[in-house]
mmCIF file of C-alpha atoms in Angstrom:
data_model
loop_
_atom_site.group_PDB
_atom_site.id
_atom_site.type_symbol
_atom_site.label_atom_id
_atom_site.label_comp_id
_atom_site.label_asym_id
_atom_site.label_seq_id
_atom_site.Cartn_x
_atom_site.Cartn_y
_atom_site.Cartn_z
ATOM 1 C CA UNK Q 177 21.407 -82.962 -65.876
ATOM 2 C CA UNK Q 178 22.659 -79.897 -67.733
ATOM 3 C CA UNK Q 179 22.616 -78.765 -71.330
ATOM 4 C CA UNK Q 180 23.633 -81.406 -73.785
ATOM 5 C CA UNK Q 181 22.620 -84.062 -71.171
ATOM 6 C CA UNK Q 182 26.047 -83.768 -69.521
ATOM 7 C CA UNK Q 183 26.357 -84.368 -65.780
ATOM 8 C CA UNK Q 184 26.586 -81.214 -63.695
ATOM 9 C CA UNK Q 185 30.143 -81.979 -62.555
ATOM 10 C CA UNK Q 186 31.317 -82.346 -66.189
ATOM 11 C CA UNK Q 187 29.771 -79.020 -67.150
ATOM 12 C CA UNK Q 188 31.320 -77.349 -64.106
ATOM 13 C CA UNK Q 189 34.746 -78.839 -64.839
ATOM 14 C CA UNK Q 190 34.571 -77.600 -68.410
ATOM 15 C CA UNK Q 191 33.746 -74.070 -67.225
ATOM 16 C CA UNK Q 192 36.669 -74.093 -64.785
ATOM 17 C CA UNK Q 193 39.091 -75.330 -67.425
ATOM 18 C CA UNK Q 194 37.866 -72.752 -69.926
ATOM 19 C CA UNK Q 195 37.977 -69.846 -67.492
ATOM 20 C CA UNK Q 196 41.218 -70.652 -65.661
ATOM 21 C CA UNK Q 197 43.036 -73.352 -67.597
ATOM 22 C CA UNK Q 198 43.250 -71.554 -70.947
ATOM 23 C CA UNK Q 199 44.727 -68.283 -69.579
ATOM 24 C CA UNK Q 200 47.177 -70.140 -67.307
ATOM 25 C CA UNK Q 201 48.265 -72.480 -70.114
ATOM 26 C CA UNK Q 202 48.742 -69.491 -72.438
ATOM 27 C CA UNK Q 203 50.703 -67.728 -69.725
ATOM 28 C CA UNK Q 204 53.064 -70.707 -69.496
ATOM 29 C CA UNK Q 205 53.574 -70.783 -73.267
ATOM 30 C CA UNK Q 206 54.248 -67.028 -73.381
ATOM 31 C CA UNK Q 207 56.840 -67.214 -70.613
ATOM 32 C CA UNK Q 208 58.583 -70.149 -72.319
ATOM 33 C CA UNK Q 209 58.582 -68.282 -75.647
ATOM 34 C CA UNK Q 210 59.938 -65.078 -74.079
ATOM 35 C CA UNK Q 211 62.636 -67.020 -72.257
ATOM 36 C CA UNK Q 212 63.680 -68.778 -75.468
ATOM 37 C CA UNK Q 213 63.738 -65.506 -77.409
ATOM 38 C CA UNK Q 214 65.828 -63.707 -74.771
ATOM 39 C CA UNK Q 215 68.246 -66.625 -74.508
ATOM 40 C CA UNK Q 216 68.908 -66.867 -78.237
ATOM 41 C CA UNK Q 217 68.988 -63.108 -78.947
ATOM 42 C CA UNK Q 218 72.563 -61.801 -79.298
ATOM 43 C CA UNK Q 219 71.883 -58.067 -78.954
ATOM 44 C CA UNK Q 220 71.401 -55.945 -75.811
ATOM 45 C CA UNK Q 221 67.846 -55.782 -74.411
ATOM 46 C CA UNK Q 222 66.193 -54.048 -71.460
ATOM 47 C CA UNK Q 223 65.875 -55.938 -68.177
ATOM 48 C CA UNK Q 224 64.236 -59.373 -68.772
ATOM 49 C CA UNK Q 225 61.820 -58.838 -65.877
ATOM 50 C CA UNK Q 226 59.783 -56.390 -67.956
ATOM 51 C CA UNK Q 227 59.532 -58.883 -70.810
ATOM 52 C CA UNK Q 228 58.148 -61.526 -68.462
ATOM 53 C CA UNK Q 229 55.779 -58.983 -66.943
ATOM 54 C CA UNK Q 230 54.343 -58.159 -70.382
ATOM 55 C CA UNK Q 231 53.930 -61.895 -71.070
ATOM 56 C CA UNK Q 232 52.017 -62.267 -67.791
ATOM 57 C CA UNK Q 233 49.838 -59.224 -68.476
ATOM 58 C CA UNK Q 234 48.844 -60.267 -71.993
ATOM 59 C CA UNK Q 235 47.829 -63.706 -70.744
ATOM 60 C CA UNK Q 236 46.042 -62.287 -67.680
ATOM 61 C CA UNK Q 237 43.751 -60.228 -69.918
ATOM 62 C CA UNK Q 238 42.326 -63.505 -71.219
ATOM 63 C CA UNK Q 239 40.284 -63.858 -68.035
ATOM 64 C CA UNK Q 240 38.044 -61.123 -69.478
ATOM 65 C CA UNK Q 241 37.972 -62.440 -73.051
ATOM 66 C CA UNK Q 242 34.488 -63.972 -72.937
ATOM 67 C CA UNK Q 243 32.875 -60.712 -71.796
ATOM 68 C CA UNK Q 244 35.017 -58.126 -73.614
ATOM 69 C CA UNK Q 245 36.968 -59.930 -76.368
ATOM 70 C CA UNK Q 246 37.493 -56.904 -78.603
ATOM 71 C CA UNK Q 247 38.851 -54.598 -75.837
ATOM 72 C CA UNK Q 248 41.052 -57.483 -74.659
ATOM 73 C CA UNK Q 249 42.453 -57.844 -78.181
ATOM 74 C CA UNK Q 250 43.199 -54.100 -78.286
ATOM 75 C CA UNK Q 251 45.011 -54.251 -74.932
ATOM 76 C CA UNK Q 252 47.076 -57.254 -76.032
ATOM 77 C CA UNK Q 253 48.017 -55.534 -79.288
ATOM 78 C CA UNK Q 254 49.087 -52.452 -77.332
ATOM 79 C CA UNK Q 255 51.201 -54.565 -74.965
ATOM 80 C CA UNK Q 256 52.792 -56.412 -77.895
ATOM 81 C CA UNK Q 257 53.591 -53.075 -79.529
ATOM 82 C CA UNK Q 258 55.186 -51.784 -76.331
ATOM 83 C CA UNK Q 259 57.124 -55.030 -75.928
ATOM 84 C CA UNK Q 260 58.562 -54.660 -79.418
ATOM 85 C CA UNK Q 261 59.324 -50.928 -79.182
ATOM 86 C CA UNK Q 262 61.218 -51.490 -75.918
ATOM 87 C CA UNK Q 263 63.631 -53.612 -77.886
ATOM 88 C CA UNK Q 264 62.670 -57.134 -76.845
ATOM 89 C CA UNK Q 265 63.084 -59.787 -79.547
ATOM 90 C CA UNK Q 266 60.264 -61.847 -81.049
ATOM 91 C CA UNK Q 267 56.621 -61.725 -80.083
ATOM 92 C CA UNK Q 268 56.209 -64.275 -77.280
ATOM 93 C CA UNK Q 269 53.413 -62.321 -75.543
ATOM 94 C CA UNK Q 270 51.329 -62.539 -78.746
ATOM 95 C CA UNK Q 271 50.268 -66.111 -77.850
ATOM 96 C CA UNK Q 272 47.302 -64.507 -76.081
ATOM 97 C CA UNK Q 273 46.041 -63.100 -79.403
ATOM 98 C CA UNK Q 274 45.627 -66.622 -80.750
ATOM 99 C CA UNK Q 275 43.154 -67.312 -77.953
ATOM 100 C CA UNK Q 276 41.244 -64.053 -78.091
ATOM 101 C CA UNK Q 277 40.605 -64.143 -81.850
ATOM 102 C CA UNK Q 278 38.734 -67.415 -81.256
ATOM 103 C CA UNK Q 279 36.450 -65.615 -78.780
ATOM 104 C CA UNK Q 280 35.720 -62.485 -80.806
ATOM 105 C CA UNK Q 281 33.097 -64.100 -83.131
ATOM 106 C CA UNK Q 282 31.093 -64.971 -80.008
ATOM 107 C CA UNK Q 283 30.843 -61.295 -79.073
ATOM 108 C CA UNK Q 284 27.926 -60.456 -81.350
ATOM 109 C CA UNK Q 285 26.599 -60.728 -84.869
ATOM 110 C CA UNK Q 286 29.020 -62.453 -87.194
ATOM 111 C CA UNK Q 287 28.526 -59.677 -89.752
ATOM 112 C CA UNK Q 288 30.913 -57.529 -87.694
ATOM 113 C CA UNK Q 289 32.535 -59.850 -85.170
ATOM 114 C CA UNK Q 290 34.064 -62.201 -87.762
ATOM 115 C CA UNK Q 291 35.751 -59.392 -89.788
ATOM 116 C CA UNK Q 292 37.044 -57.864 -86.534
ATOM 117 C CA UNK Q 293 38.465 -61.209 -85.443
ATOM 118 C CA UNK Q 294 40.085 -61.763 -88.834
ATOM 119 C CA UNK Q 295 41.586 -58.262 -88.755
ATOM 120 C CA UNK Q 296 43.533 -58.866 -85.530
ATOM 121 C CA UNK Q 297 46.194 -60.964 -87.282
ATOM 122 C CA UNK Q 298 46.977 -58.431 -90.037
ATOM 123 C CA UNK Q 299 47.074 -55.586 -87.480
ATOM 124 C CA UNK Q 300 49.504 -57.558 -85.311
ATOM 125 C CA UNK Q 301 51.676 -58.408 -88.360
ATOM 126 C CA UNK Q 302 52.658 -54.714 -88.639
ATOM 127 C CA UNK Q 303 54.322 -54.714 -85.201
ATOM 128 C CA UNK Q 304 57.350 -56.969 -86.039
ATOM 129 C CA UNK Q 305 58.127 -54.799 -89.085
ATOM 130 C CA UNK Q 306 58.766 -51.711 -86.896
ATOM 131 C CA UNK Q 307 62.100 -50.609 -85.404
ATOM 132 C CA UNK Q 308 64.244 -51.299 -83.441
ATOM 133 C CA UNK Q 309 64.375 -54.897 -84.748
ATOM 134 C CA UNK Q 310 62.315 -54.841 -87.954
ATOM 135 C CA UNK Q 311 61.438 -58.079 -89.752
ATOM 136 C CA UNK Q 312 60.117 -58.259 -93.297
ATOM 137 C CA UNK Q 313 56.349 -58.575 -93.489
ATOM 138 C CA UNK Q 314 56.872 -61.450 -95.930
ATOM 139 C CA UNK Q 315 59.020 -63.339 -93.430
ATOM 140 C CA UNK Q 316 57.449 -66.649 -92.493
ATOM 141 C CA UNK Q 317 57.857 -65.754 -88.827
ATOM 142 C CA UNK Q 318 55.323 -62.967 -89.453
ATOM 143 C CA UNK Q 319 53.099 -64.526 -92.109
ATOM 144 C CA UNK Q 320 52.492 -67.848 -90.376
ATOM 145 C CA UNK Q 321 51.160 -66.364 -87.074
ATOM 146 C CA UNK Q 322 49.042 -63.889 -89.033
ATOM 147 C CA UNK Q 323 47.491 -66.598 -91.209
ATOM 148 C CA UNK Q 324 47.034 -68.775 -88.123
ATOM 149 C CA UNK Q 325 45.080 -66.025 -86.354
ATOM 150 C CA UNK Q 326 42.836 -65.523 -89.381
ATOM 151 C CA UNK Q 327 42.176 -69.264 -89.560
ATOM 152 C CA UNK Q 328 41.402 -69.487 -85.852
ATOM 153 C CA UNK Q 329 38.985 -66.557 -86.129
ATOM 154 C CA UNK Q 330 37.128 -68.414 -88.894
ATOM 155 C CA UNK Q 331 37.102 -71.601 -86.809
ATOM 156 C CA UNK Q 332 35.729 -69.601 -83.886
ATOM 157 C CA UNK Q 333 32.935 -68.310 -86.134
ATOM 158 C CA UNK Q 334 32.068 -71.835 -87.289
ATOM 159 C CA UNK Q 335 32.002 -73.097 -83.698
ATOM 160 C CA UNK Q 336 29.856 -70.123 -82.678
ATOM 161 C CA UNK Q 337 27.320 -70.744 -85.452
ATOM 162 C CA UNK Q 338 27.137 -74.424 -84.551
ATOM 163 C CA UNK Q 339 26.708 -73.640 -80.850
ATOM 164 C CA UNK Q 340 23.962 -71.107 -81.567
ATOM 165 C CA UNK Q 341 22.115 -73.553 -83.812
ATOM 166 C CA UNK Q 342 22.377 -76.262 -81.175
ATOM 167 C CA UNK Q 343 21.134 -73.876 -78.490
ATOM 168 C CA UNK Q 344 18.186 -72.869 -80.685
ATOM 169 C CA UNK Q 345 17.306 -76.518 -81.320
ATOM 170 C CA UNK Q 346 17.528 -77.300 -77.610
ATOM 171 C CA UNK Q 347 15.338 -74.294 -76.805
ATOM 172 C CA UNK Q 348 12.732 -75.359 -79.367
ATOM 173 C CA UNK Q 349 12.799 -78.916 -78.066
ATOM 174 C CA UNK Q 350 12.478 -77.695 -74.478
ATOM 175 C CA UNK Q 351 9.519 -75.483 -75.431
ATOM 176 C CA UNK Q 352 7.833 -78.399 -77.186
ATOM 177 C CA UNK Q 353 8.448 -80.657 -74.187
ATOM 178 C CA UNK Q 354 7.070 -78.082 -71.784
ATOM 179 C CA UNK Q 355 3.989 -77.621 -73.965
ATOM 180 C CA UNK Q 356 3.476 -81.383 -73.927
ATOM 181 C CA UNK Q 357 3.878 -81.471 -70.155
ATOM 182 C CA UNK Q 358 1.450 -78.563 -69.829
ATOM 183 C CA UNK Q 359 -1.114 -80.527 -71.839
ATOM 184 C CA UNK Q 360 -0.546 -83.537 -69.588
ATOM 185 C CA UNK Q 361 -1.043 -81.430 -66.474
ATOM 186 C CA UNK Q 362 -4.160 -79.860 -67.980
ATOM 187 C CA UNK Q 363 -5.593 -83.277 -68.832
ATOM 188 C CA UNK Q 364 -4.943 -84.715 -65.383
ATOM 189 C CA UNK Q 365 -6.199 -81.657 -63.502
ATOM 190 C CA UNK Q 366 -9.252 -81.133 -65.693
ATOM 191 C CA UNK Q 367 -10.357 -84.748 -65.379
ATOM 192 C CA UNK Q 368 -9.639 -84.975 -61.654
ATOM 193 C CA UNK Q 369 -11.259 -81.662 -60.747
ATOM 194 C CA UNK Q 370 -14.334 -82.448 -62.840
ATOM 195 C CA UNK Q 371 -14.771 -85.843 -61.205
ATOM 196 C CA UNK Q 372 -14.128 -84.430 -57.723
ATOM 197 C CA UNK Q 373 -16.725 -81.702 -58.341
ATOM 198 C CA UNK Q 374 -19.350 -84.299 -59.294
ATOM 199 C CA UNK Q 375 -18.547 -86.493 -56.281
ATOM 200 C CA UNK Q 376 -18.500 -83.520 -53.908
ATOM 201 C CA UNK Q 377 -21.931 -82.392 -55.099
ATOM 202 C CA UNK Q 378 -23.189 -85.942 -54.666
ATOM 203 C CA UNK Q 379 -21.826 -86.045 -51.113
ATOM 204 C CA UNK Q 380 -23.451 -82.701 -50.256
ATOM 205 C CA UNK Q 381 -26.816 -83.797 -51.629
ATOM 206 C CA UNK Q 382 -26.770 -87.132 -49.802
ATOM 207 C CA UNK Q 383 -25.123 -86.212 -46.507
ATOM 208 C CA UNK Q 384 -28.425 -85.827 -44.626
ATOM 209 C CA UNK Q 385 -30.634 -88.437 -46.317
ATOM 210 C CA UNK Q 386 -28.122 -91.156 -47.116
ATOM 211 C CA UNK Q 387 -24.814 -90.830 -45.229
ATOM 212 C CA UNK Q 388 -23.466 -94.028 -46.768
ATOM 213 C CA UNK Q 389 -23.698 -92.580 -50.291
ATOM 214 C CA UNK Q 390 -22.036 -89.401 -49.017
ATOM 215 C CA UNK Q 391 -19.218 -91.408 -47.464
ATOM 216 C CA UNK Q 392 -18.792 -93.380 -50.680
ATOM 217 C CA UNK Q 393 -18.570 -90.138 -52.668
ATOM 218 C CA UNK Q 394 -15.977 -88.703 -50.285
ATOM 219 C CA UNK Q 395 -13.933 -91.898 -50.541
ATOM 220 C CA UNK Q 396 -14.117 -91.541 -54.306
ATOM 221 C CA UNK Q 397 -12.771 -87.975 -54.022
ATOM 222 C CA UNK Q 398 -9.880 -89.298 -51.942
ATOM 223 C CA UNK Q 399 -9.130 -92.032 -54.502
ATOM 224 C CA UNK Q 400 -9.209 -89.551 -57.383
ATOM 225 C CA UNK Q 401 -6.743 -87.267 -55.617
ATOM 226 C CA UNK Q 402 -4.439 -90.182 -54.850
ATOM 227 C CA UNK Q 403 -4.546 -91.387 -58.461
ATOM 228 C CA UNK Q 404 -3.754 -87.928 -59.843
ATOM 229 C CA UNK Q 405 -0.839 -87.238 -57.485
ATOM 230 C CA UNK Q 406 1.796 -89.525 -59.085
ATOM 231 C CA UNK Q 407 0.943 -88.326 -62.603
ATOM 232 C CA UNK Q 408 1.257 -84.683 -61.574
ATOM 233 C CA UNK Q 409 4.475 -85.436 -59.688
ATOM 234 C CA UNK Q 410 5.884 -87.109 -62.811
ATOM 235 C CA UNK Q 411 5.039 -84.100 -64.977
ATOM 236 C CA UNK Q 412 6.470 -81.618 -62.485
ATOM 237 C CA UNK Q 413 9.664 -83.656 -62.110
ATOM 238 C CA UNK Q 414 10.066 -83.486 -65.881
ATOM 239 C CA UNK Q 415 9.847 -79.692 -65.642
ATOM 240 C CA UNK Q 416 12.494 -79.686 -62.912
ATOM 241 C CA UNK Q 417 14.770 -81.936 -64.982
ATOM 242 C CA UNK Q 418 16.814 -82.766 -61.903
ATOM 243 C CA UNK Q 419 18.155 -86.074 -63.132
ATOM 244 C CA UNK Q 420 15.771 -88.277 -61.160
ATOM 245 C CA UNK Q 421 14.596 -91.524 -62.797
ATOM 246 C CA UNK Q 422 11.579 -91.050 -65.033
ATOM 247 C CA UNK Q 423 8.265 -92.615 -64.018
ATOM 248 C CA UNK Q 424 6.222 -94.697 -66.482
ATOM 249 C CA UNK Q 425 4.024 -92.718 -68.864
ATOM 250 C CA UNK Q 426 0.259 -93.362 -68.808
ATOM 251 C CA UNK Q 427 -0.870 -96.157 -71.125
ATOM 252 C CA UNK Q 428 -4.235 -97.388 -72.442
ATOM 253 C CA UNK Q 429 -4.952 -98.750 -68.971
ATOM 254 C CA UNK Q 430 -5.755 -95.149 -68.067
ATOM 255 C CA UNK Q 431 -8.879 -95.336 -70.255
ATOM 256 C CA UNK Q 432 -10.443 -97.963 -68.007
ATOM 257 C CA UNK Q 433 -9.915 -95.791 -64.932
ATOM 258 C CA UNK Q 434 -11.313 -92.740 -66.728
ATOM 259 C CA UNK Q 435 -14.476 -94.632 -67.715
ATOM 260 C CA UNK Q 436 -14.842 -95.909 -64.147
ATOM 261 C CA UNK Q 437 -14.697 -92.315 -62.957
ATOM 262 C CA UNK Q 438 -17.475 -91.431 -65.388
ATOM 263 C CA UNK Q 439 -19.582 -94.302 -64.034
ATOM 264 C CA UNK Q 440 -18.923 -93.117 -60.499
ATOM 265 C CA UNK Q 441 -20.112 -89.670 -61.588
ATOM 266 C CA UNK Q 442 -23.474 -91.179 -62.524
ATOM 267 C CA UNK Q 443 -23.059 -91.815 -66.254
ATOM 268 C CA UNK Q 444 -24.255 -94.962 -67.960
ATOM 269 C CA UNK Q 445 -21.109 -95.979 -69.858
ATOM 270 C CA UNK Q 446 -21.018 -98.251 -72.869
ATOM 271 C CA UNK Q 447 -17.634 -99.296 -74.187
ATOM 272 C CA UNK Q 448 -16.523 -101.193 -77.250
ATOM 273 C CA UNK Q 449 -12.740 -101.325 -76.963
ATOM 274 C CA UNK Q 450 -10.739 -103.509 -79.302
ATOM 275 C CA UNK Q 451 -7.554 -104.963 -77.748
ATOM 276 C CA UNK Q 452 -4.885 -102.856 -79.441
ATOM 277 C CA UNK Q 453 -1.986 -102.519 -76.981
ATOM 278 C CA UNK Q 454 0.299 -104.904 -78.806
ATOM 279 C CA UNK Q 455 0.051 -102.855 -81.993
ATOM 280 C CA UNK Q 456 0.816 -99.408 -80.618
ATOM 281 C CA UNK Q 457 4.035 -97.587 -79.827
ATOM 282 C CA UNK Q 458 4.365 -95.874 -76.415
ATOM 283 C CA UNK Q 459 3.762 -92.348 -77.712
ATOM 284 C CA UNK Q 460 0.665 -93.466 -79.619
ATOM 285 C CA UNK Q 461 -0.631 -95.156 -76.448
ATOM 286 C CA UNK Q 462 -0.022 -92.031 -74.407
ATOM 287 C CA UNK Q 463 -1.717 -89.831 -77.010
ATOM 288 C CA UNK Q 464 -4.755 -92.114 -77.257
ATOM 289 C CA UNK Q 465 -5.108 -92.316 -73.486
ATOM 290 C CA UNK Q 466 -4.899 -88.546 -73.070
ATOM 291 C CA UNK Q 467 -7.392 -87.834 -75.863
ATOM 292 C CA UNK Q 468 -9.942 -90.212 -74.356
ATOM 293 C CA UNK Q 469 -9.310 -88.763 -70.890
ATOM 294 C CA UNK Q 470 -9.915 -85.211 -72.108
ATOM 295 C CA UNK Q 471 -13.012 -86.171 -74.105
ATOM 296 C CA UNK Q 472 -14.571 -88.050 -71.170
ATOM 297 C CA UNK Q 473 -13.690 -85.180 -68.820
ATOM 298 C CA UNK Q 474 -15.541 -82.770 -71.120
ATOM 299 C CA UNK Q 475 -18.562 -85.076 -71.098
ATOM 300 C CA UNK Q 476 -18.619 -85.224 -67.295
ATOM 301 C CA UNK Q 477 -18.187 -81.463 -66.955
ATOM 302 C CA UNK Q 478 -20.293 -80.076 -69.763
ATOM 303 C CA UNK Q 479 -22.641 -82.548 -71.416
ATOM 304 C CA UNK Q 480 -25.638 -82.406 -69.113
ATOM 305 C CA UNK Q 481 -26.532 -85.917 -70.259
ATOM 306 C CA UNK Q 482 -26.441 -89.321 -68.651
ATOM 307 C CA UNK Q 483 -25.002 -91.656 -71.260
ATOM 308 C CA UNK Q 484 -21.507 -92.021 -72.618
ATOM 309 C CA UNK Q 485 -20.167 -94.326 -75.294
ATOM 310 C CA UNK Q 486 -16.494 -95.090 -75.905
ATOM 311 C CA UNK Q 487 -15.456 -96.936 -79.062
ATOM 312 C CA UNK Q 488 -11.836 -97.838 -79.833
ATOM 313 C CA UNK Q 489 -10.887 -99.795 -82.932
ATOM 314 C CA UNK Q 490 -8.143 -100.176 -85.517
ATOM 315 C CA UNK Q 491 -7.788 -100.851 -89.201
ATOM 316 C CA UNK Q 492 -4.615 -101.590 -91.136
ATOM 317 C CA UNK Q 493 -2.841 -98.339 -90.423
ATOM 318 C CA UNK Q 494 -4.829 -96.183 -88.007
ATOM 319 C CA UNK Q 495 -6.341 -96.122 -84.542
ATOM 320 C CA UNK Q 496 -9.889 -94.792 -84.179
ATOM 321 C CA UNK Q 497 -11.159 -93.235 -80.945
ATOM 322 C CA UNK Q 498 -14.795 -92.178 -80.577
ATOM 323 C CA UNK Q 499 -16.509 -90.633 -77.553
ATOM 324 C CA UNK Q 500 -20.259 -89.980 -77.753
ATOM 325 C CA UNK Q 501 -22.686 -88.544 -75.211
ATOM 326 C CA UNK Q 502 -26.391 -87.697 -75.200
ATOM 327 C CA UNK Q 503 -25.971 -84.263 -73.712
ATOM 328 C CA UNK Q 504 -27.613 -81.069 -74.855
ATOM 329 C CA UNK Q 505 -24.666 -78.684 -74.615
ATOM 330 C CA UNK Q 506 -24.730 -75.901 -77.149
ATOM 331 C CA UNK Q 507 -21.828 -75.460 -79.555
ATOM 332 C CA UNK Q 508 -19.359 -72.758 -78.589
ATOM 333 C CA UNK Q 509 -15.752 -71.753 -79.050
ATOM 334 C CA UNK Q 510 -13.266 -74.579 -78.553
ATOM 335 C CA UNK Q 511 -11.428 -74.525 -75.271
ATOM 336 C CA UNK Q 512 -7.941 -75.693 -74.366
ATOM 337 C CA UNK Q 513 -9.159 -79.273 -74.024
ATOM 338 C CA UNK Q 514 -10.222 -79.793 -77.628
ATOM 339 C CA UNK Q 515 -7.289 -77.717 -78.891
ATOM 340 C CA UNK Q 516 -4.968 -79.942 -76.870
ATOM 341 C CA UNK Q 517 -6.550 -83.068 -78.357
ATOM 342 C CA UNK Q 518 -6.047 -81.706 -81.853
ATOM 343 C CA UNK Q 519 -2.388 -80.865 -81.112
ATOM 344 C CA UNK Q 520 -1.690 -84.309 -79.682
ATOM 345 C CA UNK Q 521 -3.190 -86.059 -82.693
ATOM 346 C CA UNK Q 522 -1.555 -83.715 -85.199
ATOM 347 C CA UNK Q 523 1.857 -84.406 -83.640
ATOM 348 C CA UNK Q 524 1.477 -88.017 -84.853
ATOM 349 C CA UNK Q 525 -0.098 -87.131 -88.185
ATOM 350 C CA UNK Q 526 -3.662 -87.685 -86.972
ATOM 351 C CA UNK Q 527 -6.822 -85.590 -86.761
ATOM 352 C CA UNK Q 528 -9.564 -84.881 -84.214
ATOM 353 C CA UNK Q 529 -13.126 -83.972 -85.124
ATOM 354 C CA UNK Q 530 -15.492 -82.597 -82.481
ATOM 355 C CA UNK Q 531 -19.056 -81.334 -82.728
ATOM 356 C CA UNK Q 532 -22.741 -81.942 -82.192
ATOM 357 C CA UNK Q 533 -24.653 -84.762 -83.871
ATOM 358 C CA UNK Q 534 -28.303 -85.684 -83.893
ATOM 359 C CA UNK Q 535 -27.568 -87.941 -80.912
ATOM 360 C CA UNK Q 536 -25.530 -85.563 -78.793
ATOM 361 C CA UNK Q 537 -21.869 -84.582 -78.896
ATOM 362 C CA UNK Q 538 -19.161 -86.568 -80.652
ATOM 363 C CA UNK Q 539 -15.375 -86.524 -80.492
ATOM 364 C CA UNK Q 540 -13.572 -88.686 -83.034
ATOM 365 C CA UNK Q 541 -9.811 -89.070 -83.360
ATOM 366 C CA UNK Q 542 -7.892 -90.936 -86.049
ATOM 367 C CA UNK Q 543 -4.213 -91.595 -85.317
ATOM 368 C CA UNK Q 544 -1.728 -93.445 -87.552
ATOM 369 C CA UNK Q 545 -0.419 -96.632 -85.993
ATOM 370 C CA UNK Q 546 3.282 -97.201 -85.431
ATOM 371 C CA UNK Q 547 4.664 -100.468 -84.116
ATOM 372 C CA UNK Q 548 5.698 -100.680 -80.471
ATOM 373 C CA UNK Q 549 9.355 -100.696 -81.382
ATOM 374 C CA UNK Q 550 9.059 -97.376 -83.228
ATOM 375 C CA UNK Q 551 9.358 -93.957 -81.665
ATOM 376 C CA UNK Q 552 5.601 -93.411 -81.714
#
């Protein structure tokens, strides 16, 4: 998918129509206008071929309007001036100016591009008042195109502002999504690598004395890698944004697997988990699962203890997550893991507290509950 969630073919078709269709359509209008003006004019004029050539040239310059709109406007004005001074009637080639004044506000800061775009019409309006076939500046045939160009320049500025705001919003949303995906990847990798490290050490220690334990540990490493692969693939596919169907996001079922990994790593795990799935929205479930995964991963990697407790409960309007261990790790600066937990909870209006207690180390998260039908 492309920007604005449009299919790639639709975006490509729009670019082709904008780049080629607009100049060619304008060229057709200019030729028709020149032909009508030459047919109805009752005074001698130079050879018509030069009039049609000017109409073609003014429209052809529009192919460069997106990159150099102001120089294109100057060239068109010069061609319109030459067309008039040669003695041709009307201003058929000036159709191209209507298009280019729409593009000028896109050229840079509106503080200068909008006034320049609005000035094109008044500058052009001087040309029909010159010899050899002068028309009064107050003639509607002069005023109406001039006012139309000014209006179109303003419309171009409004469209430009809207497009820039939309692009900024999309960029902010994309950055937020990528940060979320980065946290997901961090959580999955940190947990998997920590568990694999523990199992690998166990296999190395037991390979001579108890090969069966070593084999069991190696099988556990294989299972951990297999379990992590689809989650990482899902996150990376989101980064690619190639239009493939999305895979299911992790749910609270992930917590059970994370606690099993902790048991396999040698921890005595106690869990008191209230059945809460029916009360939570999908984003709340994902956030809770990731917070518990990160907290348990930190216990396995850093605690130095042997016991882990996981408590999950709810009250009327919030979900409570608590991870305790009996380790002796010393307090230090917070790493990406705890910062990520805080960011996840804060995104839903919740909080995360982490620090040592008299028992060991405690991570507690409180997250507001939203019903499953809601966005969170």
